[in-house]
Short mmCIF file of C-alpha atoms in Angstrom, two decimals:
data_model
loop_
_atom_site.label_atom_id
_atom_site.label_comp_id
_atom_site.label_asym_id
_atom_site.label_seq_id
_atom_site.Cartn_x
_atom_site.Cartn_y
_atom_site.Cartn_z
CA MET A 1 29.85 -34.79 -6.16
CA ALA A 2 26.41 -33.28 -5.62
CA ARG A 3 27.44 -30.23 -7.61
CA LYS A 4 28.59 -32.45 -10.45
CA GLY A 5 25.15 -33.99 -10.70
CA LEU A 6 23.30 -30.70 -10.99
CA PRO A 7 23.86 -30.06 -14.72
CA GLY A 8 22.43 -33.49 -15.59
CA LEU A 9 19.46 -32.91 -13.32
CA SER A 10 18.89 -29.48 -14.85
CA ALA A 11 18.96 -31.02 -18.33
CA GLN A 12 16.33 -33.56 -17.27
CA ILE A 13 14.13 -30.81 -15.83
CA LYS A 14 14.55 -28.75 -18.98
CA ASP A 15 13.58 -31.74 -21.16
CA ARG A 16 10.53 -32.38 -19.01
CA LEU A 17 9.38 -28.74 -19.12
CA ILE A 18 9.74 -28.64 -22.91
CA GLN A 19 7.87 -31.92 -23.20
CA GLN A 20 5.02 -30.72 -20.97
CA ALA A 21 4.71 -27.54 -23.03
CA LEU A 22 4.67 -29.68 -26.19
CA GLU A 23 1.86 -31.85 -24.82
CA ARG A 24 -0.20 -28.78 -23.88
CA ARG A 25 0.22 -27.30 -27.35
CA LEU A 26 -0.75 -30.61 -28.97
CA ARG A 27 -3.93 -30.77 -26.91
CA GLN A 28 -4.73 -27.18 -27.79
CA ALA A 29 -4.16 -27.83 -31.51
CA THR A 30 -6.89 -30.46 -31.51
CA GLN A 31 -9.48 -28.01 -30.15
CA ASP A 32 -10.63 -26.72 -33.51
CA SER A 33 -13.82 -24.78 -32.70
CA ASP A 34 -15.40 -21.45 -33.50
CA LEU A 35 -14.87 -20.37 -29.91
CA LYS A 36 -11.10 -20.89 -29.86
CA LEU A 37 -9.03 -19.95 -32.91
CA PRO A 38 -5.49 -21.23 -33.48
CA THR A 39 -2.69 -18.77 -32.78
CA GLY A 40 -2.49 -16.23 -35.61
CA ALA A 41 -5.88 -17.14 -37.06
CA THR A 42 -8.70 -14.65 -37.62
CA ARG A 43 -12.41 -14.81 -38.35
CA GLU A 44 -13.77 -13.58 -41.68
CA ALA A 45 -16.59 -11.07 -41.91
CA ASP A 46 -19.07 -13.87 -42.64
CA GLY A 47 -18.03 -15.61 -39.42
CA THR A 48 -16.01 -18.42 -41.03
CA PRO A 49 -12.81 -19.13 -39.03
CA GLU A 50 -9.65 -19.24 -41.13
CA GLN A 51 -8.78 -22.79 -40.02
CA HIS A 52 -11.90 -23.99 -41.85
CA TRP A 53 -10.47 -23.04 -45.24
CA ARG A 54 -6.67 -23.03 -44.80
CA PHE A 55 -4.53 -26.18 -44.73
CA ASP A 56 -1.74 -24.44 -42.83
CA LEU A 57 -4.18 -23.96 -39.93
CA HIS A 58 -5.60 -27.47 -40.07
CA PRO A 59 -5.32 -29.10 -36.59
CA GLY A 60 -3.40 -32.05 -38.00
CA TYR A 61 -0.80 -29.86 -39.66
CA GLN A 62 -0.52 -27.80 -36.49
CA GLN A 63 0.31 -31.02 -34.60
CA VAL A 64 3.04 -31.88 -37.12
CA ARG A 65 4.60 -28.44 -36.73
CA ILE A 66 4.44 -28.54 -32.93
CA ILE A 67 6.16 -31.93 -32.83
CA SER A 68 8.86 -30.76 -35.25
CA GLU A 69 9.46 -27.57 -33.29
CA GLY A 70 9.58 -29.49 -30.02
CA ALA A 71 12.16 -31.91 -31.40
CA ALA A 72 14.28 -28.98 -32.59
CA ARG A 73 14.15 -27.36 -29.14
CA LEU A 74 15.24 -30.66 -27.60
CA ASP A 75 18.03 -30.97 -30.17
CA ILE A 76 16.63 -34.26 -31.49
CA GLU A 77 16.97 -34.99 -35.21
CA SER A 78 13.95 -36.55 -36.88
CA PRO A 79 14.27 -40.35 -37.11
CA PHE A 80 11.52 -40.55 -39.72
CA PHE A 81 11.61 -40.92 -43.52
CA MET A 82 15.14 -42.35 -43.49
CA LEU A 83 16.48 -42.97 -47.00
CA HIS A 84 17.48 -46.63 -47.31
CA GLU A 85 19.88 -47.09 -50.21
CA GLY A 86 19.18 -50.74 -50.93
CA ILE A 87 17.26 -53.74 -49.64
CA ALA A 88 16.18 -53.18 -46.04
CA GLY A 89 16.67 -56.52 -44.36
CA ALA A 90 18.61 -57.42 -41.24
CA ARG A 91 21.14 -54.88 -42.51
CA THR A 92 20.61 -51.68 -44.46
CA ARG A 93 22.54 -48.69 -45.78
CA ILE A 94 21.57 -45.16 -44.80
CA GLY A 95 23.71 -42.17 -45.76
CA GLY A 96 26.41 -44.46 -47.12
CA ARG A 97 26.76 -46.29 -43.81
CA GLU A 98 25.71 -49.84 -42.90
CA PHE A 99 23.34 -50.39 -39.98
CA ILE A 100 21.89 -53.37 -38.15
CA ASN A 101 18.27 -52.80 -39.06
CA PHE A 102 15.34 -53.35 -36.70
CA ALA A 103 12.92 -50.99 -38.46
CA SER A 104 11.57 -53.21 -41.27
CA TYR A 105 8.85 -55.87 -41.45
CA ASN A 106 11.04 -58.14 -43.58
CA TYR A 107 10.65 -60.92 -41.00
CA LEU A 108 11.67 -63.83 -43.23
CA GLY A 109 14.25 -61.95 -45.29
CA LEU A 110 12.31 -62.61 -48.49
CA ALA A 111 12.02 -59.04 -49.80
CA GLY A 112 15.39 -59.42 -51.51
CA HIS A 113 15.34 -63.19 -52.04
CA ASP A 114 16.61 -64.22 -55.49
CA GLU A 115 13.55 -66.35 -56.32
CA VAL A 116 11.15 -63.63 -55.21
CA CYS A 117 12.90 -60.94 -57.26
CA GLN A 118 13.12 -63.22 -60.28
CA ALA A 119 9.40 -64.00 -60.10
CA ALA A 120 8.61 -60.27 -60.08
CA LYS A 121 10.87 -59.65 -63.09
CA GLN A 122 9.28 -62.49 -65.06
CA ALA A 123 5.80 -61.15 -64.28
CA ILE A 124 6.81 -57.75 -65.66
CA ASP A 125 8.06 -59.38 -68.86
CA ARG A 126 4.80 -61.27 -69.27
CA PHE A 127 2.14 -58.89 -67.92
CA GLY A 128 3.79 -55.47 -67.64
CA THR A 129 3.79 -53.28 -64.57
CA SER A 130 0.02 -52.73 -64.23
CA VAL A 131 -3.19 -54.57 -65.13
CA SER A 132 -4.66 -51.13 -65.93
CA ALA A 133 -8.20 -51.89 -64.80
CA SER A 134 -10.40 -53.24 -62.05
CA ARG A 135 -10.09 -57.02 -62.00
CA LEU A 136 -13.85 -57.35 -62.50
CA VAL A 137 -13.84 -55.63 -65.89
CA ALA A 138 -10.47 -56.21 -67.54
CA GLY A 139 -7.79 -56.53 -64.89
CA GLU A 140 -7.82 -60.24 -64.03
CA ARG A 141 -4.55 -62.12 -64.61
CA PRO A 142 -3.60 -65.75 -63.90
CA ILE A 143 -1.10 -64.62 -61.26
CA HIS A 144 -3.94 -63.17 -59.14
CA ARG A 145 -5.76 -66.48 -59.04
CA GLU A 146 -2.60 -68.45 -58.36
CA LEU A 147 -1.77 -66.25 -55.39
CA GLU A 148 -5.30 -66.47 -53.98
CA GLU A 149 -5.38 -70.24 -54.37
CA ALA A 150 -2.03 -70.49 -52.55
CA ILE A 151 -3.29 -68.29 -49.70
CA ALA A 152 -6.50 -70.32 -49.40
CA THR A 153 -4.45 -73.53 -49.30
CA ALA A 154 -2.19 -72.11 -46.58
CA TYR A 155 -5.25 -71.32 -44.47
CA GLY A 156 -7.19 -74.45 -45.34
CA SER A 157 -10.06 -72.18 -46.34
CA GLN A 158 -12.51 -72.33 -49.23
CA GLY A 159 -11.16 -69.21 -50.88
CA ALA A 160 -9.18 -65.99 -50.65
CA LEU A 161 -9.24 -62.54 -52.23
CA THR A 162 -6.33 -60.08 -52.55
CA PHE A 163 -6.51 -56.27 -52.38
CA VAL A 164 -4.00 -53.63 -53.46
CA SER A 165 -3.69 -52.19 -49.93
CA GLY A 166 -3.52 -53.88 -46.54
CA HIS A 167 -5.09 -50.87 -44.82
CA ALA A 168 -7.86 -50.71 -47.40
CA THR A 169 -8.54 -54.44 -46.98
CA ASN A 170 -9.79 -53.87 -43.44
CA VAL A 171 -11.55 -50.61 -44.28
CA THR A 172 -13.55 -51.98 -47.21
CA THR A 173 -14.25 -55.45 -45.75
CA ILE A 174 -15.58 -54.20 -42.42
CA GLY A 175 -17.11 -51.07 -43.93
CA TYR A 176 -19.06 -53.05 -46.52
CA LEU A 177 -20.18 -56.14 -44.57
CA PHE A 178 -21.59 -54.40 -41.50
CA GLY A 179 -24.03 -51.56 -40.92
CA PRO A 180 -25.86 -49.31 -38.43
CA ARG A 181 -27.88 -52.14 -36.86
CA ASP A 182 -24.75 -54.15 -36.10
CA LEU A 183 -22.24 -54.20 -33.27
CA ILE A 184 -18.47 -54.45 -33.68
CA VAL A 185 -16.44 -55.25 -30.57
CA HIS A 186 -12.68 -55.12 -30.77
CA ASP A 187 -9.52 -55.34 -28.73
CA GLU A 188 -8.61 -51.84 -27.60
CA LEU A 189 -5.22 -52.07 -29.36
CA VAL A 190 -6.35 -53.00 -32.87
CA HIS A 191 -4.91 -51.24 -35.91
CA ASN A 192 -6.18 -47.94 -37.28
CA SER A 193 -7.46 -49.68 -40.43
CA ILE A 194 -9.94 -51.66 -38.34
CA LEU A 195 -11.21 -48.52 -36.61
CA GLN A 196 -11.58 -46.78 -39.96
CA GLY A 197 -13.56 -49.72 -41.32
CA ILE A 198 -15.88 -49.66 -38.31
CA SER A 199 -16.40 -45.92 -38.75
CA LEU A 200 -17.28 -46.43 -42.41
CA SER A 201 -19.75 -49.21 -41.57
CA GLY A 202 -21.79 -47.05 -39.19
CA ALA A 203 -21.98 -49.96 -36.74
CA ARG A 204 -21.87 -49.44 -32.98
CA ARG A 205 -18.27 -49.75 -31.79
CA LEU A 206 -17.32 -51.09 -28.35
CA PRO A 207 -13.70 -51.81 -27.40
CA PHE A 208 -12.70 -54.29 -24.67
CA PRO A 209 -9.46 -54.38 -22.63
CA HIS A 210 -6.43 -55.82 -24.40
CA ASN A 211 -6.55 -59.62 -24.74
CA ASP A 212 -9.26 -59.80 -22.03
CA TRP A 213 -11.63 -62.53 -23.20
CA ALA A 214 -13.55 -62.43 -19.91
CA ALA A 215 -14.35 -58.73 -20.42
CA LEU A 216 -15.56 -59.51 -23.94
CA ASP A 217 -17.78 -62.28 -22.58
CA ALA A 218 -19.37 -59.89 -20.07
CA LEU A 219 -19.82 -57.20 -22.72
CA LEU A 220 -21.62 -59.52 -25.13
CA ALA A 221 -23.79 -60.96 -22.37
CA GLU A 222 -25.17 -57.44 -21.92
CA GLN A 223 -25.20 -56.20 -25.52
CA ARG A 224 -25.70 -59.11 -27.97
CA THR A 225 -29.50 -59.10 -28.07
CA HIS A 226 -29.65 -55.40 -29.01
CA PHE A 227 -28.04 -55.88 -32.44
CA GLN A 228 -28.36 -57.92 -35.62
CA ARG A 229 -24.87 -58.98 -36.66
CA VAL A 230 -22.01 -58.88 -34.17
CA LEU A 231 -18.35 -58.91 -35.22
CA ILE A 232 -15.43 -59.55 -32.87
CA VAL A 233 -12.08 -58.26 -34.18
CA LEU A 234 -8.65 -59.34 -32.90
CA GLU A 235 -5.10 -59.30 -34.19
CA GLY A 236 -2.95 -62.39 -34.43
CA LEU A 237 0.15 -60.56 -33.21
CA TYR A 238 -0.09 -56.99 -31.97
CA SER A 239 2.41 -54.80 -33.77
CA MET A 240 3.06 -52.38 -30.90
CA ASP A 241 3.35 -54.92 -28.09
CA GLY A 242 4.34 -58.20 -29.75
CA ASP A 243 1.80 -60.28 -27.82
CA TYR A 244 -1.18 -62.33 -28.99
CA PRO A 245 -4.70 -63.34 -27.87
CA GLU A 246 -5.69 -66.69 -26.39
CA LEU A 247 -7.55 -67.54 -29.57
CA PRO A 248 -9.47 -70.66 -28.42
CA ARG A 249 -11.16 -68.58 -25.69
CA PHE A 250 -12.40 -66.06 -28.27
CA ILE A 251 -13.61 -68.84 -30.57
CA ASP A 252 -15.70 -70.23 -27.73
CA ILE A 253 -17.21 -66.81 -27.05
CA LYS A 254 -18.07 -66.15 -30.68
CA ARG A 255 -19.87 -69.50 -30.88
CA ARG A 256 -21.92 -68.93 -27.72
CA TYR A 257 -23.05 -65.50 -28.83
CA ARG A 258 -23.49 -66.39 -32.51
CA ALA A 259 -21.09 -63.69 -33.61
CA PHE A 260 -18.57 -63.40 -36.43
CA LEU A 261 -14.87 -63.53 -35.52
CA MET A 262 -12.22 -61.71 -37.57
CA VAL A 263 -8.47 -62.08 -37.01
CA ASP A 264 -6.00 -59.62 -38.56
CA GLU A 265 -2.84 -61.61 -39.26
CA ALA A 266 -0.73 -58.78 -40.65
CA HIS A 267 2.12 -59.59 -38.25
CA SER A 268 1.38 -63.20 -37.25
CA PHE A 269 1.31 -65.00 -40.62
CA GLY A 270 4.84 -66.15 -41.41
CA VAL A 271 5.83 -65.59 -37.79
CA MET A 272 3.69 -67.83 -35.57
CA GLY A 273 3.33 -71.61 -35.75
CA ASN A 274 5.94 -74.30 -36.41
CA ASN A 275 5.74 -73.67 -40.14
CA GLY A 276 4.82 -69.99 -40.06
CA LEU A 277 1.15 -70.53 -40.90
CA GLY A 278 0.08 -68.08 -38.24
CA ILE A 279 -1.94 -68.08 -35.06
CA ARG A 280 -4.20 -70.85 -36.40
CA GLU A 281 -1.23 -73.22 -36.54
CA HIS A 282 0.12 -71.94 -33.22
CA PHE A 283 -3.07 -72.97 -31.40
CA GLY A 284 -4.01 -75.86 -33.67
CA VAL A 285 -7.49 -74.51 -34.43
CA ASP A 286 -9.47 -75.24 -37.57
CA SER A 287 -9.60 -72.60 -40.27
CA SER A 288 -13.40 -72.56 -40.20
CA ASP A 289 -13.37 -71.55 -36.52
CA ILE A 290 -12.58 -68.02 -37.74
CA ASP A 291 -15.09 -66.33 -40.05
CA ILE A 292 -12.75 -63.74 -41.57
CA TRP A 293 -9.01 -64.26 -41.87
CA MET A 294 -7.24 -61.08 -42.90
CA GLY A 295 -3.57 -60.56 -43.61
CA THR A 296 -1.09 -58.42 -45.48
CA LEU A 297 1.46 -59.21 -48.17
CA SER A 298 3.91 -56.52 -47.04
CA LYS A 299 5.44 -58.26 -44.01
CA ALA A 300 6.54 -61.89 -44.26
CA LEU A 301 5.33 -62.19 -47.87
CA ALA A 302 7.62 -59.53 -49.34
CA GLY A 303 5.03 -57.65 -51.39
CA CYS A 304 2.31 -55.07 -50.87
CA GLY A 305 -1.43 -55.32 -50.35
CA GLY A 306 -3.81 -57.40 -48.27
CA TYR A 307 -6.04 -60.45 -48.41
CA VAL A 308 -9.14 -61.99 -46.90
CA ALA A 309 -9.56 -65.76 -46.59
CA GLY A 310 -12.64 -67.70 -45.52
CA GLU A 311 -15.70 -69.51 -46.83
CA SER A 312 -16.76 -69.17 -50.46
CA ALA A 313 -19.84 -67.07 -49.62
CA LEU A 314 -17.64 -64.45 -47.96
CA VAL A 315 -14.97 -64.36 -50.66
CA GLU A 316 -17.34 -64.28 -53.63
CA HIS A 317 -19.47 -61.63 -51.95
CA LEU A 318 -16.46 -59.35 -51.50
CA ARG A 319 -15.18 -60.14 -55.01
CA TYR A 320 -18.30 -58.71 -56.62
CA LEU A 321 -19.42 -55.99 -54.23
CA ALA A 322 -16.70 -54.73 -51.85
CA PRO A 323 -16.00 -51.15 -53.02
CA GLY A 324 -12.28 -51.34 -52.21
CA PHE A 325 -11.97 -54.28 -54.60
CA LEU A 326 -14.63 -53.54 -57.18
CA TYR A 327 -13.60 -49.94 -57.82
CA SER A 328 -9.85 -50.38 -57.48
CA VAL A 329 -7.30 -51.41 -60.07
CA GLY A 330 -6.06 -54.97 -59.73
CA MET A 331 -2.83 -55.73 -57.92
CA PRO A 332 0.26 -55.11 -60.13
CA PRO A 333 1.50 -58.44 -61.55
CA PRO A 334 5.07 -58.14 -60.22
CA VAL A 335 3.73 -57.58 -56.69
CA ALA A 336 1.40 -60.57 -56.90
CA ALA A 337 4.20 -62.73 -58.33
CA ALA A 338 6.62 -61.66 -55.60
CA SER A 339 4.19 -62.55 -52.82
CA LEU A 340 3.35 -65.88 -54.44
CA ALA A 341 7.05 -66.73 -54.67
CA ALA A 342 7.54 -65.63 -51.05
CA LEU A 343 4.67 -67.85 -49.92
CA ARG A 344 6.22 -70.79 -51.76
CA CYS A 345 9.55 -70.07 -50.06
CA LEU A 346 7.81 -69.98 -46.70
CA ARG A 347 6.29 -73.40 -47.37
CA SER A 348 9.52 -74.94 -48.69
CA GLU A 349 11.93 -73.32 -46.21
CA PRO A 350 10.27 -73.55 -42.76
CA GLN A 351 13.69 -73.16 -41.14
CA ARG A 352 13.38 -69.43 -41.82
CA VAL A 353 10.43 -69.31 -39.42
CA ARG A 354 12.23 -71.34 -36.78
CA THR A 355 15.33 -69.15 -37.03
CA LEU A 356 13.16 -66.04 -36.72
CA GLN A 357 11.49 -67.44 -33.61
CA ALA A 358 14.86 -68.38 -32.09
CA ARG A 359 16.27 -64.90 -32.73
CA GLY A 360 13.20 -63.29 -31.20
CA GLN A 361 13.47 -65.44 -28.08
CA LEU A 362 17.18 -64.62 -27.80
CA PHE A 363 16.44 -60.89 -28.04
CA LEU A 364 13.72 -61.14 -25.39
CA ARG A 365 15.87 -63.18 -23.00
CA LEU A 366 18.84 -60.82 -23.29
CA ALA A 367 16.62 -57.75 -22.98
CA HIS A 368 15.15 -59.06 -19.74
CA ALA A 369 18.64 -59.77 -18.42
CA ALA A 370 19.65 -56.18 -19.28
CA GLY A 371 16.67 -54.76 -17.39
CA VAL A 372 14.79 -53.62 -20.51
CA ASP A 373 11.03 -53.30 -20.11
CA THR A 374 9.59 -55.33 -23.00
CA GLY A 375 6.00 -55.19 -21.77
CA THR A 376 3.93 -58.22 -22.72
CA SER A 377 5.95 -59.20 -25.81
CA ALA A 378 6.13 -62.92 -26.50
CA GLY A 379 9.41 -62.53 -28.41
CA LEU A 380 7.85 -63.32 -31.78
CA ALA A 381 9.43 -60.80 -34.20
CA VAL A 382 8.02 -57.69 -32.46
CA ILE A 383 9.74 -56.58 -29.25
CA PRO A 384 9.23 -53.13 -27.68
CA ALA A 385 11.66 -51.43 -25.34
CA ILE A 386 9.35 -49.26 -23.26
CA THR A 387 11.05 -46.06 -22.13
CA GLY A 388 8.18 -44.35 -20.32
CA GLY A 389 8.66 -41.03 -22.11
CA SER A 390 8.76 -39.69 -25.65
CA VAL A 391 11.90 -37.60 -25.20
CA ARG A 392 13.75 -40.57 -23.73
CA ALA A 393 12.59 -42.80 -26.61
CA ALA A 394 13.74 -40.28 -29.22
CA ARG A 395 17.11 -39.72 -27.55
CA LEU A 396 17.63 -43.47 -27.17
CA ALA A 397 16.89 -44.10 -30.86
CA ALA A 398 19.36 -41.33 -31.81
CA ALA A 399 22.04 -42.78 -29.52
CA LEU A 400 21.63 -46.25 -31.02
CA PHE A 401 21.74 -44.79 -34.52
CA THR A 402 25.17 -43.32 -33.83
CA ARG A 403 26.25 -46.83 -32.84
CA GLY A 404 25.04 -48.32 -36.13
CA ILE A 405 21.66 -49.64 -35.00
CA ASN A 406 18.51 -48.46 -36.78
CA VAL A 407 15.34 -48.69 -34.69
CA GLN A 408 12.31 -46.40 -34.66
CA PRO A 409 10.84 -44.62 -31.63
CA ILE A 410 7.09 -44.69 -31.10
CA VAL A 411 6.14 -41.52 -29.25
CA TYR A 412 3.18 -39.48 -28.04
CA PRO A 413 0.55 -38.99 -29.46
CA ALA A 414 0.88 -42.29 -31.37
CA VAL A 415 0.97 -44.00 -27.95
CA PRO A 416 0.26 -42.65 -24.44
CA GLU A 417 3.24 -40.73 -23.07
CA LYS A 418 4.02 -43.37 -20.44
CA ALA A 419 3.99 -46.06 -23.13
CA ALA A 420 6.56 -44.41 -25.44
CA ARG A 421 9.00 -47.00 -26.75
CA LEU A 422 11.45 -48.24 -29.29
CA ARG A 423 10.01 -51.00 -31.45
CA PHE A 424 12.37 -53.73 -32.62
CA PHE A 425 11.37 -55.87 -35.61
CA VAL A 426 13.47 -59.04 -35.69
CA SER A 427 14.38 -60.88 -38.91
CA CYS A 428 15.47 -64.46 -39.45
CA GLU A 429 18.56 -62.96 -41.12
CA HIS A 430 19.73 -61.25 -37.94
CA THR A 431 22.68 -63.20 -36.58
CA GLU A 432 23.04 -64.06 -32.91
CA ASP A 433 25.86 -61.51 -32.77
CA ASP A 434 23.54 -58.86 -34.25
CA ILE A 435 21.05 -59.54 -31.47
CA ARG A 436 23.68 -59.58 -28.73
CA ASP A 437 25.33 -56.37 -29.96
CA ALA A 438 22.01 -54.56 -30.26
CA VAL A 439 20.71 -55.54 -26.84
CA SER A 440 24.07 -54.76 -25.23
CA ALA A 441 24.04 -51.27 -26.80
CA LEU A 442 20.39 -50.82 -25.82
CA GLY A 443 21.14 -51.64 -22.18
CA GLU A 444 24.12 -49.30 -22.08
CA GLU A 445 22.32 -46.39 -23.69
CA LEU A 446 19.26 -46.82 -21.47
CA GLN A 447 21.55 -46.17 -18.51
CA ARG A 448 22.96 -43.04 -20.17
CA VAL A 449 19.84 -41.44 -21.61
#
């Protein structure tokens, strides 16, 4: 029996050795300096290293190649850039085969909803496919204002403004409103778009431990008086972990330190609250308790782009001066129309939200029973299965794919190696049987991989 176990043990050791070599090479690839040239690179006569003028020696591209080569050595096919052959909802078709799909943000199943698609088609007939200009100069259409009024109403705020990109919404809003004399403190797990916005602003950046309001309190007690404006940035629902902050605690802190509070609701609007109105509804706080509400149209609202909601002074300021709005073409009419129709469906069909929440809770409960490590997930649409290693995550995703379940691995360096995981996005259109089958397969394959 001991002999029989040796091949499996050897395979595990081989995987680990390959993975350790991969990690070393990735670290080395990031050390782009004059003192250490990438493998195969040379220095020109004028002293300029080749990696400073060749894209194939760029550290980022080197990382991509190393990861691809490592996956090939481990005999793992790439799970990325899958070609979906139709609407990606609770089910999808890839390579002519149907899969239970947990890799899409289509939380409320509205991306293929008849009313949403019809609204987009009608907008094309009326306005065409593009407004062909910045909204300030010649790109304003009635559908933009209707969507913004509907978002403002959903938040109970004085106004809202939509942008053509969710990522760019955070970058331009934070990058424009704050500057070098300001401080921006943020949860350590916030999205890349927030970090990019802070970098653009030139403000001092200080992270605090995930969801730790007490640590934030202590940080501001020490730092607040050294800066002009202070912005606190949180997410409503964290897309890697599926948990959320204790919002009332953070509201209290922002008031005591006279700071601004921004909440990114990319994954919480349409998911949290009895009617899907987000973390504000979940905690029963007033809209004005948050200075900047941010969200995206690409998750529950079946479109593309982002928005900011808040007081009139904020919205009008951004409307006229935020570079990412002022110098960008207006949102395409069919996209705006689709998101407006999706928002109306959300308001008129709250059972979608309740079904989504029930399916998420079912997934979480079954996963715990199967011994799956779901971290701190609250079971609200985003549920990780933490594997503790990138190779294990990739092999697990591949094993589930062969069983007709599409879920993406999140691996190093996107997350720390010990935090590698599969990330399940639940939809209201997943049936209870879909959830049970997926978790059952997950538990079985975790034992095998």
